[in-house]
């Protein structure tokens, strides 16, 4: 009899624990609390001061929307691990920061109906090129939050010393190489151009776009694309600058060499604006050079926010997403993020800003280009193969001919 009572006690305890666990999970994931509010979980990858700013915006949203309570979850460096685990357990946040849509798309809610419901003017206020990076195929999975394109950073002091005019929009790779040659001075230990010795394949494809090429076509075919004459010509140009000693490779992104004042130009995103200012570098930015008649293009490093397809309150989640990507939130992030709304760029007169307007010019030039990572089914393997090829082409100890190295990947 005593054994039976103990058994019943254990069963009741287990049932009660499961009940309380279910209640706890439900309350934290898109449910209605006792006060009638819908609770939404929102995951961010940011840390530090950025999280404080985000919490202030969320507090404002919660105050203005008495039927919704958004709870911020800051995952920091464990972001992908926690998002993946949440998706696997069907306990993903209702709304989450996102960039790798091809990887997570099956767990995300397509947003096309919500966007269409807001009308054409709503969608048109975002820069068109950004939708390309928040979609997979015809399905839109995210609303743009921030972005950067790549531009050429140049050291004005070195240009002045070499007697060079500052570069202007529309310049060509021939002019870029001529400037790099004049900026290179062995006695002064200065070099015209620095770029990563192991370029990120995702980024490097923009140079092929500028020459009318790409890694693959719309069907994901490498043959005739990665090894096209235009593609090989692009790799050969970078290879040639190294061979002529008017360029060097960097173990970083070239920013370390730029900060030393010994490199005339690097190509990268907006991340380095404040870093170069703090380093005291007298620099300017200009559009990436063109190959001639074809406008240059840039890869876009874009962040967005997406909705879990398992969210129990999708309409409320989209209302919060609208707020997070709206005009006020764009303006609140002006100190560290390039706005994604045309109306904010216009009201803040960013097109008149000598530096920021270059990033917008590159953004508009880059419409219509889709990274291969959004097309091919096995980008991870192809990226690994391309990294190996890049090292063979650009590493001083190997520096093989681009055509041979590229064909080895295609075959």
Tab-separated table of C-alpha atoms in Angstrom:
chain	number	residue	atom	x	y	z
A	1	UNK	CA	0.000	0.000	0.000
A	2	UNK	CA	2.849	2.297	0.904
A	3	UNK	CA	4.547	1.488	-2.458
A	4	UNK	CA	1.338	2.370	-4.346
A	5	UNK	CA	1.087	5.780	-2.597
A	6	UNK	CA	4.687	6.534	-3.483
A	7	UNK	CA	4.039	5.550	-7.098
A	8	UNK	CA	0.940	7.772	-7.297
A	9	UNK	CA	2.869	10.655	-5.742
A	10	UNK	CA	5.610	10.367	-8.376
A	11	UNK	CA	3.087	10.212	-11.244
A	12	UNK	CA	1.212	13.296	-9.969
A	13	UNK	CA	4.486	15.168	-9.490
A	14	UNK	CA	5.600	14.351	-13.050
A	15	UNK	CA	2.252	15.401	-14.572
A	16	UNK	CA	2.313	18.642	-12.580
A	17	UNK	CA	5.884	19.381	-13.688
A	18	UNK	CA	4.997	18.805	-17.354
A	19	UNK	CA	1.921	21.020	-16.979
A	20	UNK	CA	3.920	23.863	-15.429
A	21	UNK	CA	6.647	23.461	-18.070
A	22	UNK	CA	4.074	23.685	-20.854
A	23	UNK	CA	2.545	26.770	-19.283
A	24	UNK	CA	5.944	28.405	-18.955
A	25	UNK	CA	6.902	27.671	-22.586
A	26	UNK	CA	3.519	28.860	-23.823
A	27	UNK	CA	3.715	32.147	-21.932
A	28	UNK	CA	7.129	32.920	-23.399
A	29	UNK	CA	6.267	32.103	-26.986
A	30	UNK	CA	3.517	34.095	-28.557
A	31	UNK	CA	0.681	33.408	-26.116
A	32	UNK	CA	-1.838	35.630	-24.387
A	33	UNK	CA	-1.064	36.392	-20.767
A	34	UNK	CA	-3.682	36.851	-18.055
A	35	UNK	CA	-3.891	40.592	-18.817
A	36	UNK	CA	-4.853	39.803	-22.414
A	37	UNK	CA	-1.540	40.871	-23.941
A	38	UNK	CA	0.167	38.840	-26.623
A	39	UNK	CA	3.775	38.092	-25.716
A	40	UNK	CA	6.231	38.063	-28.624
A	41	UNK	CA	9.840	36.904	-28.346
A	42	UNK	CA	12.351	38.891	-30.421
A	43	UNK	CA	15.919	37.588	-30.876
A	44	UNK	CA	18.843	39.867	-31.657
A	45	UNK	CA	22.485	39.100	-32.404
A	46	UNK	CA	23.657	42.482	-31.125
A	47	UNK	CA	25.455	43.084	-27.827
A	48	UNK	CA	26.402	45.969	-25.528
A	49	UNK	CA	25.179	49.475	-26.293
A	50	UNK	CA	23.228	48.285	-29.332
A	51	UNK	CA	21.082	46.074	-27.071
A	52	UNK	CA	20.357	49.033	-24.790
A	53	UNK	CA	19.152	51.046	-27.769
A	54	UNK	CA	17.032	48.139	-28.953
A	55	UNK	CA	15.448	47.743	-25.513
A	56	UNK	CA	14.494	51.432	-25.500
A	57	UNK	CA	12.778	51.021	-28.866
A	58	UNK	CA	10.978	47.918	-27.636
A	59	UNK	CA	9.842	49.741	-24.485
A	60	UNK	CA	8.375	52.435	-26.715
A	61	UNK	CA	6.602	49.868	-28.905
A	62	UNK	CA	5.171	48.109	-25.845
A	63	UNK	CA	3.914	51.423	-24.443
A	64	UNK	CA	2.236	52.352	-27.734
A	65	UNK	CA	0.724	48.892	-28.305
A	66	UNK	CA	-1.161	47.898	-25.187
A	67	UNK	CA	-2.192	44.506	-26.611
A	68	UNK	CA	1.401	43.330	-27.301
A	69	UNK	CA	4.398	42.763	-25.048
A	70	UNK	CA	7.681	42.197	-26.913
A	71	UNK	CA	10.469	40.490	-24.958
A	72	UNK	CA	14.028	40.983	-26.218
A	73	UNK	CA	16.393	37.992	-26.228
A	74	UNK	CA	20.039	38.942	-26.915
A	75	UNK	CA	21.957	35.861	-28.094
A	76	UNK	CA	25.244	37.578	-29.026
A	77	UNK	CA	27.940	35.213	-30.329
A	78	UNK	CA	25.741	32.131	-29.824
A	79	UNK	CA	23.085	33.504	-32.144
A	80	UNK	CA	23.106	30.848	-34.867
A	81	UNK	CA	23.426	28.016	-32.346
A	82	UNK	CA	20.447	29.223	-30.312
A	83	UNK	CA	18.308	30.000	-33.356
A	84	UNK	CA	19.023	26.563	-34.814
A	85	UNK	CA	18.228	24.875	-31.493
A	86	UNK	CA	15.014	26.868	-31.133
A	87	UNK	CA	13.894	25.960	-34.625
A	88	UNK	CA	14.719	22.290	-34.012
A	89	UNK	CA	12.626	22.304	-30.822
A	90	UNK	CA	9.814	24.280	-32.525
A	91	UNK	CA	10.439	26.977	-29.948
A	92	UNK	CA	11.994	29.646	-32.165
A	93	UNK	CA	11.468	33.326	-31.296
A	94	UNK	CA	8.445	34.883	-33.023
A	95	UNK	CA	10.671	37.500	-34.686
A	96	UNK	CA	14.426	37.214	-35.223
A	97	UNK	CA	17.305	38.962	-36.927
A	98	UNK	CA	18.279	37.137	-40.093
A	99	UNK	CA	20.738	37.223	-43.003
A	100	UNK	CA	21.205	33.611	-44.111
A	101	UNK	CA	17.794	33.077	-45.635
A	102	UNK	CA	18.762	30.120	-47.860
A	103	UNK	CA	19.734	28.156	-44.740
A	104	UNK	CA	16.727	29.020	-42.556
A	105	UNK	CA	13.952	29.584	-45.103
A	106	UNK	CA	12.041	26.372	-44.267
A	107	UNK	CA	11.537	27.634	-40.706
A	108	UNK	CA	10.431	31.136	-41.731
A	109	UNK	CA	7.045	32.579	-42.648
A	110	UNK	CA	6.796	33.984	-46.207
A	111	UNK	CA	5.922	37.658	-45.868
A	112	UNK	CA	4.500	38.292	-49.354
A	113	UNK	CA	0.825	38.499	-48.204
A	114	UNK	CA	1.641	40.959	-45.397
A	115	UNK	CA	3.727	43.176	-47.706
A	116	UNK	CA	1.126	43.104	-50.482
A	117	UNK	CA	-1.533	44.025	-47.909
A	118	UNK	CA	0.424	47.213	-47.054
A	119	UNK	CA	0.417	48.293	-50.707
A	120	UNK	CA	3.006	49.004	-53.397
A	121	UNK	CA	4.100	52.278	-51.804
A	122	UNK	CA	5.134	50.446	-48.627
A	123	UNK	CA	7.414	48.030	-50.490
A	124	UNK	CA	8.741	50.686	-52.864
A	125	UNK	CA	10.048	52.760	-49.950
A	126	UNK	CA	12.741	50.120	-49.374
A	127	UNK	CA	15.671	50.036	-51.817
A	128	UNK	CA	14.911	47.401	-54.444
A	129	UNK	CA	18.329	45.715	-54.200
A	130	UNK	CA	17.678	44.888	-50.535
A	131	UNK	CA	14.619	42.740	-51.288
A	132	UNK	CA	16.927	40.473	-53.274
A	133	UNK	CA	18.881	39.726	-50.093
A	134	UNK	CA	15.769	39.116	-47.971
A	135	UNK	CA	14.145	36.670	-50.382
A	136	UNK	CA	14.671	33.208	-51.751
A	137	UNK	CA	13.184	32.803	-55.196
A	138	UNK	CA	9.837	34.612	-55.262
A	139	UNK	CA	9.263	34.348	-51.520
A	140	UNK	CA	10.164	37.290	-49.272
A	141	UNK	CA	11.234	36.068	-45.829
A	142	UNK	CA	12.557	39.242	-44.219
A	143	UNK	CA	12.161	43.007	-43.926
A	144	UNK	CA	15.431	44.941	-44.452
A	145	UNK	CA	16.921	46.584	-41.353
A	146	UNK	CA	20.430	47.616	-42.373
A	147	UNK	CA	23.047	47.127	-45.058
A	148	UNK	CA	26.394	48.101	-46.429
A	149	UNK	CA	27.811	47.948	-49.899
A	150	UNK	CA	31.524	47.884	-50.684
A	151	UNK	CA	33.377	51.021	-51.748
A	152	UNK	CA	36.989	52.040	-52.333
A	153	UNK	CA	38.621	53.708	-49.327
A	154	UNK	CA	41.579	55.858	-50.405
A	155	UNK	CA	44.245	57.673	-48.403
A	156	UNK	CA	44.098	61.339	-49.426
A	157	UNK	CA	47.540	62.114	-48.015
A	158	UNK	CA	49.169	59.434	-50.169
A	159	UNK	CA	47.237	60.617	-53.227
A	160	UNK	CA	48.441	64.197	-52.573
A	161	UNK	CA	52.030	63.028	-52.133
A	162	UNK	CA	51.907	61.112	-55.427
A	163	UNK	CA	50.387	64.111	-57.218
A	164	UNK	CA	47.210	62.203	-58.013
A	165	UNK	CA	43.723	63.658	-58.331
A	166	UNK	CA	41.178	62.020	-56.050
A	167	UNK	CA	39.190	59.310	-57.878
A	168	UNK	CA	35.658	60.055	-59.026
A	169	UNK	CA	32.536	57.992	-59.662
A	170	UNK	CA	32.705	56.176	-62.964
A	171	UNK	CA	36.424	55.530	-62.889
A	172	UNK	CA	37.748	52.314	-64.416
A	173	UNK	CA	39.964	49.456	-63.283
A	174	UNK	CA	42.631	50.730	-65.717
A	175	UNK	CA	42.624	54.049	-63.849
A	176	UNK	CA	42.601	52.205	-60.510
A	177	UNK	CA	45.713	50.207	-61.503
A	178	UNK	CA	47.471	53.321	-62.809
A	179	UNK	CA	46.820	55.048	-59.473
A	180	UNK	CA	47.980	51.987	-57.579
A	181	UNK	CA	51.232	52.007	-59.538
A	182	UNK	CA	51.902	55.680	-58.714
A	183	UNK	CA	51.055	55.151	-55.054
A	184	UNK	CA	53.570	52.306	-54.791
A	185	UNK	CA	56.946	53.534	-53.583
A	186	UNK	CA	59.541	51.006	-52.398
A	187	UNK	CA	61.647	53.652	-50.646
A	188	UNK	CA	58.639	54.938	-48.740
A	189	UNK	CA	57.406	51.352	-48.281
A	190	UNK	CA	53.984	52.287	-49.575
A	191	UNK	CA	51.752	50.114	-51.749
A	192	UNK	CA	48.845	51.148	-53.883
A	193	UNK	CA	46.273	48.514	-52.981
A	194	UNK	CA	45.728	45.827	-50.340
A	195	UNK	CA	43.135	43.066	-50.416
A	196	UNK	CA	42.585	39.843	-48.414
A	197	UNK	CA	44.909	36.966	-49.274
A	198	UNK	CA	41.938	34.680	-48.718
A	199	UNK	CA	39.004	36.716	-50.028
A	200	UNK	CA	35.539	35.677	-48.903
A	201	UNK	CA	34.022	33.983	-51.994
A	202	UNK	CA	30.663	35.564	-51.131
A	203	UNK	CA	32.226	39.043	-51.411
A	204	UNK	CA	34.544	38.411	-54.361
A	205	UNK	CA	31.697	37.600	-56.763
A	206	UNK	CA	30.918	41.334	-56.997
A	207	UNK	CA	34.050	41.853	-59.079
A	208	UNK	CA	32.790	39.262	-61.566
A	209	UNK	CA	29.399	41.008	-61.732
A	210	UNK	CA	31.191	44.216	-62.681
A	211	UNK	CA	32.681	42.399	-65.656
A	212	UNK	CA	29.386	40.813	-66.763
A	213	UNK	CA	30.143	37.425	-65.182
A	214	UNK	CA	29.180	35.378	-62.108
A	215	UNK	CA	30.067	32.049	-60.498
A	216	UNK	CA	26.896	30.343	-61.828
A	217	UNK	CA	23.921	31.079	-64.045
A	218	UNK	CA	20.280	31.066	-62.887
A	219	UNK	CA	20.266	27.251	-63.073
A	220	UNK	CA	23.325	27.016	-60.829
A	221	UNK	CA	25.652	25.855	-63.618
A	222	UNK	CA	29.385	26.529	-63.094
A	223	UNK	CA	30.628	25.557	-66.572
A	224	UNK	CA	30.774	28.557	-68.857
A	225	UNK	CA	30.236	30.962	-65.960
A	226	UNK	CA	32.963	30.642	-63.313
A	227	UNK	CA	35.425	29.832	-66.108
A	228	UNK	CA	34.024	32.322	-68.647
A	229	UNK	CA	36.556	34.654	-70.338
A	230	UNK	CA	35.190	37.617	-68.325
A	231	UNK	CA	35.484	35.739	-65.035
A	232	UNK	CA	39.058	34.613	-65.735
A	233	UNK	CA	39.963	38.135	-66.858
A	234	UNK	CA	38.790	39.438	-63.471
A	235	UNK	CA	40.923	36.975	-61.509
A	236	UNK	CA	43.883	37.684	-63.801
A	237	UNK	CA	43.623	41.418	-63.108
A	238	UNK	CA	44.008	40.906	-59.343
A	239	UNK	CA	46.743	38.320	-59.972
A	240	UNK	CA	48.557	40.758	-62.255
A	241	UNK	CA	48.524	43.573	-59.671
A	242	UNK	CA	50.298	41.238	-57.252
A	243	UNK	CA	52.802	40.181	-59.891
A	244	UNK	CA	53.600	43.852	-60.613
A	245	UNK	CA	53.985	44.551	-56.862
A	246	UNK	CA	51.439	47.385	-57.014
A	247	UNK	CA	49.181	45.421	-54.661
A	248	UNK	CA	49.696	43.253	-51.597
A	249	UNK	CA	47.572	40.651	-49.888
A	250	UNK	CA	46.542	41.064	-46.275
A	251	UNK	CA	45.870	38.536	-43.545
A	252	UNK	CA	42.921	40.755	-42.573
A	253	UNK	CA	40.689	42.812	-44.852
A	254	UNK	CA	43.409	45.365	-45.610
A	255	UNK	CA	42.205	47.645	-42.820
A	256	UNK	CA	45.313	47.040	-40.708
A	257	UNK	CA	47.556	48.148	-43.593
A	258	UNK	CA	45.262	51.124	-44.301
A	259	UNK	CA	45.498	52.277	-40.677
A	260	UNK	CA	49.310	52.125	-40.893
A	261	UNK	CA	49.188	54.833	-43.570
A	262	UNK	CA	51.277	52.682	-45.911
A	263	UNK	CA	48.494	51.546	-48.262
A	264	UNK	CA	46.712	53.813	-50.700
A	265	UNK	CA	43.440	51.925	-51.242
A	266	UNK	CA	41.311	49.078	-49.934
A	267	UNK	CA	37.798	47.935	-50.835
A	268	UNK	CA	35.310	47.144	-48.094
A	269	UNK	CA	32.040	48.046	-46.373
A	270	UNK	CA	30.943	50.849	-44.059
A	271	UNK	CA	32.290	49.066	-40.979
A	272	UNK	CA	35.605	50.922	-41.230
A	273	UNK	CA	34.340	54.505	-41.388
A	274	UNK	CA	34.632	55.152	-37.647
A	275	UNK	CA	37.760	52.981	-37.292
A	276	UNK	CA	39.693	55.032	-39.887
A	277	UNK	CA	38.447	58.297	-38.365
A	278	UNK	CA	39.651	57.165	-34.925
A	279	UNK	CA	42.998	56.120	-36.466
A	280	UNK	CA	43.405	59.628	-37.861
A	281	UNK	CA	43.513	58.532	-41.489
A	282	UNK	CA	42.703	61.298	-43.960
A	283	UNK	CA	40.541	59.228	-46.244
A	284	UNK	CA	37.834	59.453	-48.868
A	285	UNK	CA	35.494	56.886	-50.421
A	286	UNK	CA	34.491	56.344	-54.029
A	287	UNK	CA	32.549	53.809	-56.055
A	288	UNK	CA	34.207	50.501	-57.034
A	289	UNK	CA	35.828	50.927	-60.503
A	290	UNK	CA	34.139	49.618	-63.631
A	291	UNK	CA	35.503	47.501	-66.448
A	292	UNK	CA	34.323	50.083	-68.952
A	293	UNK	CA	30.768	50.204	-70.212
A	294	UNK	CA	29.469	47.791	-67.554
A	295	UNK	CA	28.652	49.599	-64.280
A	296	UNK	CA	30.466	48.246	-61.258
A	297	UNK	CA	28.451	46.334	-58.693
A	298	UNK	CA	28.797	45.443	-55.039
A	299	UNK	CA	27.851	42.557	-52.860
A	300	UNK	CA	25.382	43.766	-50.238
A	301	UNK	CA	25.890	42.785	-46.631
A	302	UNK	CA	22.311	42.989	-45.447
A	303	UNK	CA	20.530	42.371	-42.166
A	304	UNK	CA	16.815	41.824	-41.864
A	305	UNK	CA	14.199	40.529	-39.466
A	306	UNK	CA	12.149	37.415	-40.141
A	307	UNK	CA	9.099	35.736	-38.614
A	308	UNK	CA	9.007	32.153	-37.373
A	309	UNK	CA	6.485	30.072	-39.305
A	310	UNK	CA	5.520	28.552	-35.924
A	311	UNK	CA	4.604	31.910	-34.369
A	312	UNK	CA	1.112	31.742	-32.882
A	313	UNK	CA	0.502	35.455	-33.465
A	314	UNK	CA	1.706	36.341	-36.933
A	315	UNK	CA	-0.330	39.541	-37.387
A	316	UNK	CA	1.014	40.959	-34.133
A	317	UNK	CA	4.523	39.827	-35.097
A	318	UNK	CA	4.298	41.690	-38.405
A	319	UNK	CA	3.040	44.819	-36.648
A	320	UNK	CA	6.202	44.747	-34.556
A	321	UNK	CA	8.333	44.093	-37.680
A	322	UNK	CA	6.780	47.150	-39.332
A	323	UNK	CA	7.719	49.250	-36.321
A	324	UNK	CA	11.281	47.843	-36.234
A	325	UNK	CA	11.854	48.692	-39.889
A	326	UNK	CA	9.863	51.922	-39.908
A	327	UNK	CA	11.033	55.514	-40.206
A	328	UNK	CA	11.517	56.237	-36.516
A	329	UNK	CA	13.566	53.074	-35.877
A	330	UNK	CA	15.689	53.823	-38.988
A	331	UNK	CA	16.442	57.284	-37.615
A	332	UNK	CA	17.279	55.918	-34.145
A	333	UNK	CA	19.944	53.700	-35.759
A	334	UNK	CA	21.510	56.474	-37.861
A	335	UNK	CA	24.697	56.588	-35.792
A	336	UNK	CA	25.692	53.037	-36.709
A	337	UNK	CA	23.425	51.803	-39.507
A	338	UNK	CA	22.738	53.005	-43.032
A	339	UNK	CA	18.953	53.540	-43.310
A	340	UNK	CA	17.097	51.222	-45.679
A	341	UNK	CA	14.129	53.527	-46.349
A	342	UNK	CA	14.250	56.046	-49.211
A	343	UNK	CA	12.055	58.448	-47.235
A	344	UNK	CA	14.603	58.556	-44.379
A	345	UNK	CA	17.546	58.992	-46.749
A	346	UNK	CA	15.693	61.932	-48.274
A	347	UNK	CA	14.591	63.542	-44.992
A	348	UNK	CA	18.060	63.170	-43.458
A	349	UNK	CA	19.690	64.470	-46.686
A	350	UNK	CA	22.072	61.506	-46.834
A	351	UNK	CA	22.345	61.849	-50.623
A	352	UNK	CA	24.146	65.131	-49.883
A	353	UNK	CA	26.626	63.441	-47.522
A	354	UNK	CA	29.903	63.054	-49.471
A	355	UNK	CA	30.658	59.726	-47.807
A	356	UNK	CA	27.286	58.039	-47.287
A	357	UNK	CA	25.971	58.858	-50.754
A	358	UNK	CA	28.651	56.577	-52.222
A	359	UNK	CA	27.202	53.553	-50.398
A	360	UNK	CA	23.742	54.379	-51.786
A	361	UNK	CA	25.131	54.847	-55.275
A	362	UNK	CA	26.698	51.379	-55.111
A	363	UNK	CA	23.419	49.979	-53.753
A	364	UNK	CA	21.437	51.283	-56.716
A	365	UNK	CA	24.080	50.046	-59.163
A	366	UNK	CA	23.857	46.575	-57.647
A	367	UNK	CA	20.177	45.907	-58.331
A	368	UNK	CA	19.480	42.666	-60.147
A	369	UNK	CA	22.555	40.769	-58.971
A	370	UNK	CA	21.844	37.634	-56.935
A	371	UNK	CA	24.696	36.024	-54.975
A	372	UNK	CA	25.438	32.425	-55.899
A	373	UNK	CA	24.787	31.476	-52.260
A	374	UNK	CA	21.094	32.229	-52.938
A	375	UNK	CA	21.069	30.111	-56.114
A	376	UNK	CA	23.127	26.964	-55.656
A	377	UNK	CA	21.943	24.160	-53.390
A	378	UNK	CA	25.406	23.452	-51.957
A	379	UNK	CA	27.004	26.853	-51.417
A	380	UNK	CA	28.970	25.627	-48.413
A	381	UNK	CA	30.927	23.095	-50.495
A	382	UNK	CA	31.428	25.481	-53.425
A	383	UNK	CA	32.587	28.224	-51.058
A	384	UNK	CA	35.171	25.870	-49.549
A	385	UNK	CA	36.418	24.946	-53.049
A	386	UNK	CA	36.648	28.605	-54.068
A	387	UNK	CA	38.554	29.527	-50.912
A	388	UNK	CA	41.170	26.923	-51.827
A	389	UNK	CA	41.391	28.270	-55.382
A	390	UNK	CA	41.731	31.864	-54.168
A	391	UNK	CA	44.613	30.845	-51.939
A	392	UNK	CA	46.337	29.085	-54.849
A	393	UNK	CA	45.969	32.167	-57.051
A	394	UNK	CA	46.880	34.887	-54.546
A	395	UNK	CA	49.284	33.194	-52.097
A	396	UNK	CA	52.865	34.343	-52.888
A	397	UNK	CA	54.223	30.832	-52.340
A	398	UNK	CA	51.931	29.276	-54.968
A	399	UNK	CA	50.367	31.999	-57.133
A	400	UNK	CA	49.159	29.641	-59.883
A	401	UNK	CA	47.611	30.898	-63.119
A	402	UNK	CA	43.927	31.768	-62.501
A	403	UNK	CA	42.649	29.860	-65.539
A	404	UNK	CA	44.208	26.575	-64.397
A	405	UNK	CA	42.998	26.952	-60.799
A	406	UNK	CA	39.459	27.931	-61.786
A	407	UNK	CA	39.064	25.123	-64.287
A	408	UNK	CA	40.044	22.653	-61.569
A	409	UNK	CA	36.938	23.700	-59.607
A	410	UNK	CA	34.623	23.589	-62.612
A	411	UNK	CA	35.816	20.110	-63.533
